Amino acid sequence: LRGTLATHVSDAQCGFKAIRADVAARLLPLVEDTGWFFDTELLVLAERAGLRIAEVPVDWVDDPDSRVHIVSTARADLAGIVRMWRAFTTGRLPLADLRAQIGRGPLVEPTLDGVPTGLVGQLVRFAAIGAVSTLAYLAIFVGLRHTMDPQPANLVALAVTAVANTAANRRLTFGIRGRGGAATAQFQGLLVFALGLALTSGTLAALNVWDPHAHRLVELTFLVAANLAATLLRFVLFRAWVFRTRTPRAGRATAAVVPDLEVSAR
């Protein structure tokens, strides 16, 4: 929890929790888990919202017949961590509004100087999807080169991977779900694909002028370099155009609220 969600709570699953009713009314609707991860999710949300959290020692009388399914519980907790990490990196949770209305200070995201919020997480997910797409592209290209010239093989390989790449980035990198806007995103993605096609095709054409009988390995090396450049261009256009974030209107802050969230542990 400390490493993935940057929380400072030492015991998130102790069975004793106390929370003010007005704070609970704001946080509980945002808690999605209904199992063992419920209280952990509540604490992480409270901490990210800027609420005060106190851990108080308690006397614990253990029940020797207490039972828990370790594997299923651990699996559910890991799934909860991944879900919350994605929600934080995509900005799906209204943390800024929570801090403005019930928190104790301005929202300060743990980001690098000069790096926009969420950019690092988007880059990581985009790079992972890009790696899979590149491997798929190369496999298709190599398979088609047995029966096609390099230009048509490049066109087919890019076209096959472009649609899947756009859909994967829409959902995983930028956290957009549902069918609304999917067709527009695919159309815009195809325009981005056309730029990538021009870049890679131009590279192949330049290689053919430079060495008409270049070895297949040299051809692949040039294509990988061109695809890296096309990938960088695709990320910039995806973030700034295709899946750009619309800035919501700021909500009204209730400065008179003085929240307290106190949690006992151990």
Short mmCIF file of C-alpha atoms in Angstrom, two decimals:
data_model
loop_
_atom_site.label_atom_id
_atom_site.label_comp_id
_atom_site.label_asym_id
_atom_site.label_seq_id
_atom_site.Cartn_x
_atom_site.Cartn_y
_atom_site.Cartn_z
CA LEU A 1 0.00 0.00 0.00
CA ARG A 2 2.80 2.42 0.86
CA GLY A 3 4.64 1.68 -2.36
CA THR A 4 1.71 1.69 -4.78
CA LEU A 5 -0.77 4.16 -3.29
CA ALA A 6 1.63 6.30 -1.22
CA THR A 7 -0.34 5.90 2.00
CA HIS A 8 1.13 6.36 5.48
CA VAL A 9 -1.37 4.26 7.44
CA SER A 10 0.42 1.42 9.24
CA ASP A 11 -2.57 -0.92 9.70
CA ALA A 12 -5.33 -0.40 7.15
CA GLN A 13 -7.40 -3.49 8.02
CA CYS A 14 -7.74 -3.30 11.77
CA GLY A 15 -11.42 -3.82 12.58
CA PHE A 16 -11.96 -0.53 14.43
CA LYS A 17 -12.78 2.63 12.52
CA ALA A 18 -14.36 5.90 13.62
CA ILE A 19 -15.39 8.63 11.20
CA ARG A 20 -17.48 11.79 11.40
CA ALA A 21 -20.90 11.42 9.79
CA ASP A 22 -20.59 14.46 7.52
CA VAL A 23 -17.22 13.23 6.22
CA ALA A 24 -18.57 9.71 5.78
CA ALA A 25 -21.43 11.10 3.68
CA ARG A 26 -18.88 12.55 1.26
CA LEU A 27 -16.42 9.63 1.12
CA LEU A 28 -18.56 6.50 1.28
CA PRO A 29 -20.29 7.03 -2.12
CA LEU A 30 -16.81 6.97 -3.71
CA VAL A 31 -15.82 3.66 -2.11
CA GLU A 32 -16.46 0.85 -4.61
CA ASP A 33 -15.27 -2.24 -2.72
CA THR A 34 -17.77 -4.16 -0.57
CA GLY A 35 -15.37 -6.76 0.82
CA TRP A 36 -12.13 -6.80 2.80
CA PHE A 37 -10.64 -3.90 0.85
CA PHE A 38 -13.48 -1.55 1.85
CA ASP A 39 -11.79 0.08 4.84
CA THR A 40 -8.43 0.30 3.07
CA GLU A 41 -10.07 2.15 0.19
CA LEU A 42 -11.80 4.49 2.65
CA LEU A 43 -8.51 5.34 4.37
CA VAL A 44 -6.63 5.96 1.14
CA LEU A 45 -9.39 8.24 -0.15
CA ALA A 46 -9.44 10.14 3.14
CA GLU A 47 -5.69 10.61 3.06
CA ARG A 48 -5.70 11.79 -0.56
CA ALA A 49 -8.55 14.19 0.27
CA GLY A 50 -6.39 15.88 2.92
CA LEU A 51 -8.31 14.69 5.99
CA ARG A 52 -6.69 14.17 9.38
CA ILE A 53 -6.14 10.50 10.21
CA ALA A 54 -5.16 9.36 13.70
CA GLU A 55 -4.05 5.82 14.55
CA VAL A 56 -4.88 4.89 18.13
CA PRO A 57 -3.58 1.72 19.87
CA VAL A 58 -6.31 -0.68 21.02
CA ASP A 59 -6.39 -3.92 23.01
CA TRP A 60 -7.21 -6.85 20.76
CA VAL A 61 -8.69 -10.13 21.95
CA ASP A 62 -8.15 -12.65 19.17
CA ASP A 63 -10.73 -15.25 18.22
CA PRO A 64 -8.80 -18.52 17.66
CA ASP A 65 -11.59 -19.75 15.36
CA SER A 66 -11.41 -16.68 13.12
CA ARG A 67 -11.08 -17.67 9.46
CA VAL A 68 -10.02 -15.91 6.29
CA HIS A 69 -9.26 -17.16 2.78
CA ILE A 70 -5.74 -15.82 2.31
CA VAL A 71 -5.38 -16.30 -1.46
CA SER A 72 -8.75 -14.88 -2.48
CA THR A 73 -8.40 -11.97 -0.02
CA ALA A 74 -4.91 -11.12 -1.27
CA ARG A 75 -6.08 -11.34 -4.88
CA ALA A 76 -9.02 -9.02 -4.15
CA ASP A 77 -6.74 -6.56 -2.36
CA LEU A 78 -4.29 -6.48 -5.28
CA ALA A 79 -7.20 -5.90 -7.67
CA GLY A 80 -8.37 -3.04 -5.45
CA ILE A 81 -4.90 -1.48 -5.43
CA VAL A 82 -4.73 -1.63 -9.24
CA ARG A 83 -8.22 -0.13 -9.57
CA MET A 84 -7.42 2.76 -7.21
CA TRP A 85 -4.03 3.38 -8.84
CA ARG A 86 -5.70 3.64 -12.23
CA ALA A 87 -8.39 5.93 -10.84
CA PHE A 88 -5.76 8.27 -9.38
CA THR A 89 -3.58 8.31 -12.48
CA THR A 90 -6.51 8.94 -14.84
CA GLY A 91 -8.10 11.59 -12.61
CA ARG A 92 -11.39 9.68 -12.37
CA LEU A 93 -11.82 10.46 -8.65
CA PRO A 94 -12.76 14.07 -7.73
CA LEU A 95 -9.85 14.58 -5.31
CA ALA A 96 -9.49 18.28 -6.05
CA ASP A 97 -13.16 18.91 -5.25
CA LEU A 98 -12.93 16.85 -2.05
CA ARG A 99 -9.90 18.77 -0.87
CA ALA A 100 -11.53 22.08 -1.68
CA GLN A 101 -14.72 21.22 0.20
CA ILE A 102 -13.69 19.06 3.17
CA GLY A 103 -9.88 18.91 3.13
CA ARG A 104 -7.37 20.90 5.15
CA GLY A 105 -5.14 22.24 2.43
CA PRO A 106 -4.68 22.75 -1.30
CA LEU A 107 -4.26 19.69 -3.47
CA VAL A 108 -0.56 19.01 -3.97
CA GLU A 109 0.02 16.06 -6.25
CA PRO A 110 3.32 14.15 -5.90
CA THR A 111 4.61 15.07 -9.36
CA LEU A 112 7.96 15.96 -10.83
CA ASP A 113 8.72 19.64 -11.36
CA GLY A 114 7.23 20.77 -14.64
CA VAL A 115 5.51 17.44 -15.32
CA PRO A 116 1.70 17.66 -15.69
CA THR A 117 -0.42 15.58 -13.33
CA GLY A 118 -1.06 12.07 -14.62
CA LEU A 119 1.50 12.29 -17.43
CA VAL A 120 3.90 9.74 -15.95
CA GLY A 121 1.18 7.12 -15.49
CA GLN A 122 -0.11 7.72 -18.99
CA LEU A 123 3.38 7.32 -20.42
CA VAL A 124 3.89 4.01 -18.62
CA ARG A 125 0.60 2.55 -19.85
CA PHE A 126 1.08 3.97 -23.36
CA ALA A 127 4.58 2.48 -23.52
CA ALA A 128 3.30 -0.96 -22.45
CA ILE A 129 0.53 -0.89 -25.08
CA GLY A 130 3.01 0.43 -27.63
CA ALA A 131 5.42 -2.44 -26.93
CA VAL A 132 2.69 -5.02 -27.50
CA SER A 133 1.52 -3.18 -30.64
CA THR A 134 5.05 -3.01 -32.02
CA LEU A 135 5.60 -6.73 -31.50
CA ALA A 136 2.28 -7.46 -33.22
CA TYR A 137 3.17 -5.08 -36.05
CA LEU A 138 6.58 -6.68 -36.62
CA ALA A 139 5.10 -10.19 -36.53
CA ILE A 140 2.47 -9.26 -39.13
CA PHE A 141 5.00 -7.40 -41.29
CA VAL A 142 7.48 -10.30 -41.29
CA GLY A 143 4.68 -12.75 -42.09
CA LEU A 144 3.42 -10.66 -45.00
CA ARG A 145 6.86 -10.03 -46.47
CA HIS A 146 6.89 -13.60 -47.79
CA THR A 147 4.12 -12.68 -50.24
CA MET A 148 4.15 -8.85 -50.38
CA ASP A 149 6.48 -5.99 -51.13
CA PRO A 150 7.55 -3.90 -48.09
CA GLN A 151 5.16 -0.96 -48.69
CA PRO A 152 1.88 -2.94 -48.82
CA ALA A 153 3.09 -5.20 -46.00
CA ASN A 154 3.77 -2.09 -43.89
CA LEU A 155 0.32 -0.67 -44.71
CA VAL A 156 -1.54 -3.85 -43.72
CA ALA A 157 0.50 -4.37 -40.54
CA LEU A 158 -0.06 -0.79 -39.40
CA ALA A 159 -3.78 -0.85 -40.25
CA VAL A 160 -4.37 -4.07 -38.31
CA THR A 161 -2.64 -2.80 -35.17
CA ALA A 162 -3.86 0.83 -35.33
CA VAL A 163 -7.51 0.14 -34.41
CA ALA A 164 -6.61 -2.14 -31.50
CA ASN A 165 -3.98 0.33 -30.30
CA THR A 166 -6.43 3.24 -30.29
CA ALA A 167 -9.07 1.21 -28.42
CA ALA A 168 -6.54 0.01 -25.82
CA ASN A 169 -5.16 3.50 -25.21
CA ARG A 170 -8.66 4.96 -24.99
CA ARG A 171 -9.58 2.59 -22.17
CA LEU A 172 -6.30 1.88 -20.38
CA THR A 173 -4.09 4.92 -20.89
CA PHE A 174 -6.67 7.71 -20.76
CA GLY A 175 -9.39 5.94 -18.73
CA ILE A 176 -12.26 6.57 -21.16
CA ARG A 177 -15.05 3.98 -21.07
CA GLY A 178 -18.36 3.50 -22.80
CA ARG A 179 -19.29 3.84 -26.44
CA GLY A 180 -19.74 7.58 -26.42
CA GLY A 181 -17.14 9.19 -28.66
CA ALA A 182 -15.55 5.85 -29.57
CA ALA A 183 -16.25 6.24 -33.30
CA THR A 184 -14.84 9.78 -33.32
CA ALA A 185 -11.77 8.60 -31.44
CA GLN A 186 -11.22 5.80 -33.96
CA PHE A 187 -11.55 8.26 -36.86
CA GLN A 188 -9.06 10.61 -35.25
CA GLY A 189 -6.85 7.63 -34.46
CA LEU A 190 -6.87 6.68 -38.14
CA LEU A 191 -5.68 10.19 -39.02
CA VAL A 192 -2.87 9.75 -36.51
CA PHE A 193 -2.23 6.35 -38.09
CA ALA A 194 -1.94 8.05 -41.49
CA LEU A 195 0.84 10.27 -40.14
CA GLY A 196 2.61 7.21 -38.78
CA LEU A 197 2.16 5.48 -42.11
CA ALA A 198 3.69 8.46 -43.93
CA LEU A 199 6.65 8.41 -41.57
CA THR A 200 7.33 4.67 -41.85
CA SER A 201 6.63 4.57 -45.59
CA GLY A 202 8.94 7.51 -46.12
CA THR A 203 11.62 5.69 -44.17
CA LEU A 204 11.22 2.60 -46.37
CA ALA A 205 11.32 4.73 -49.51
CA ALA A 206 14.48 6.51 -48.33
CA LEU A 207 16.10 3.17 -47.50
CA ASN A 208 15.22 1.84 -50.95
CA VAL A 209 16.89 4.86 -52.59
CA TRP A 210 19.94 4.53 -50.36
CA ASP A 211 20.27 0.73 -50.73
CA PRO A 212 17.79 -0.99 -53.07
CA HIS A 213 19.03 -4.40 -51.95
CA ALA A 214 19.17 -3.79 -48.20
CA HIS A 215 19.15 -6.89 -45.98
CA ARG A 216 15.87 -7.73 -44.24
CA LEU A 217 17.48 -7.06 -40.83
CA VAL A 218 18.50 -3.55 -41.95
CA GLU A 219 14.96 -2.98 -43.19
CA LEU A 220 13.52 -4.02 -39.80
CA THR A 221 16.03 -1.81 -37.95
CA PHE A 222 14.97 1.24 -39.93
CA LEU A 223 11.31 0.38 -39.40
CA VAL A 224 11.76 0.04 -35.63
CA ALA A 225 13.40 3.48 -35.49
CA ALA A 226 10.62 4.99 -37.61
CA ASN A 227 7.99 3.33 -35.43
CA LEU A 228 9.57 4.77 -32.28
CA ALA A 229 9.30 8.24 -33.78
CA ALA A 230 5.73 7.53 -34.90
CA THR A 231 4.89 6.27 -31.40
CA LEU A 232 6.12 9.49 -29.79
CA LEU A 233 4.08 11.50 -32.29
CA ARG A 234 1.03 9.31 -31.60
CA PHE A 235 1.24 9.85 -27.84
CA VAL A 236 1.49 13.63 -28.23
CA LEU A 237 -1.52 13.70 -30.57
CA PHE A 238 -3.53 11.26 -28.43
CA ARG A 239 -3.00 13.35 -25.30
CA ALA A 240 -3.38 16.78 -26.89
CA TRP A 241 -6.12 16.03 -29.43
CA VAL A 242 -7.81 12.62 -29.58
CA PHE A 243 -8.23 12.02 -25.83
CA ARG A 244 -7.58 15.52 -24.50
CA THR A 245 -8.92 16.23 -21.03
CA ARG A 246 -11.75 18.72 -20.82
CA THR A 247 -11.18 20.89 -17.79
CA PRO A 248 -14.30 20.79 -15.59
CA ARG A 249 -15.76 23.90 -14.05
CA ALA A 250 -14.51 24.45 -10.53
CA GLY A 251 -16.94 23.54 -7.76
CA ARG A 252 -17.80 25.84 -4.88
CA ALA A 253 -15.76 25.32 -1.71
CA THR A 254 -17.42 25.25 1.70
CA ALA A 255 -14.76 26.90 3.81
CA ALA A 256 -16.79 26.68 7.00
CA VAL A 257 -16.48 22.88 7.14
CA VAL A 258 -13.80 21.68 9.56
CA PRO A 259 -13.51 17.94 8.94
CA ASP A 260 -12.12 15.24 11.17
CA LEU A 261 -11.58 11.62 10.29
CA GLU A 262 -10.11 9.56 13.09
CA VAL A 263 -9.22 5.92 12.63
CA SER A 264 -8.03 3.52 15.29
CA ALA A 265 -5.54 0.81 14.48
CA ARG A 266 -3.77 -2.09 16.15
#
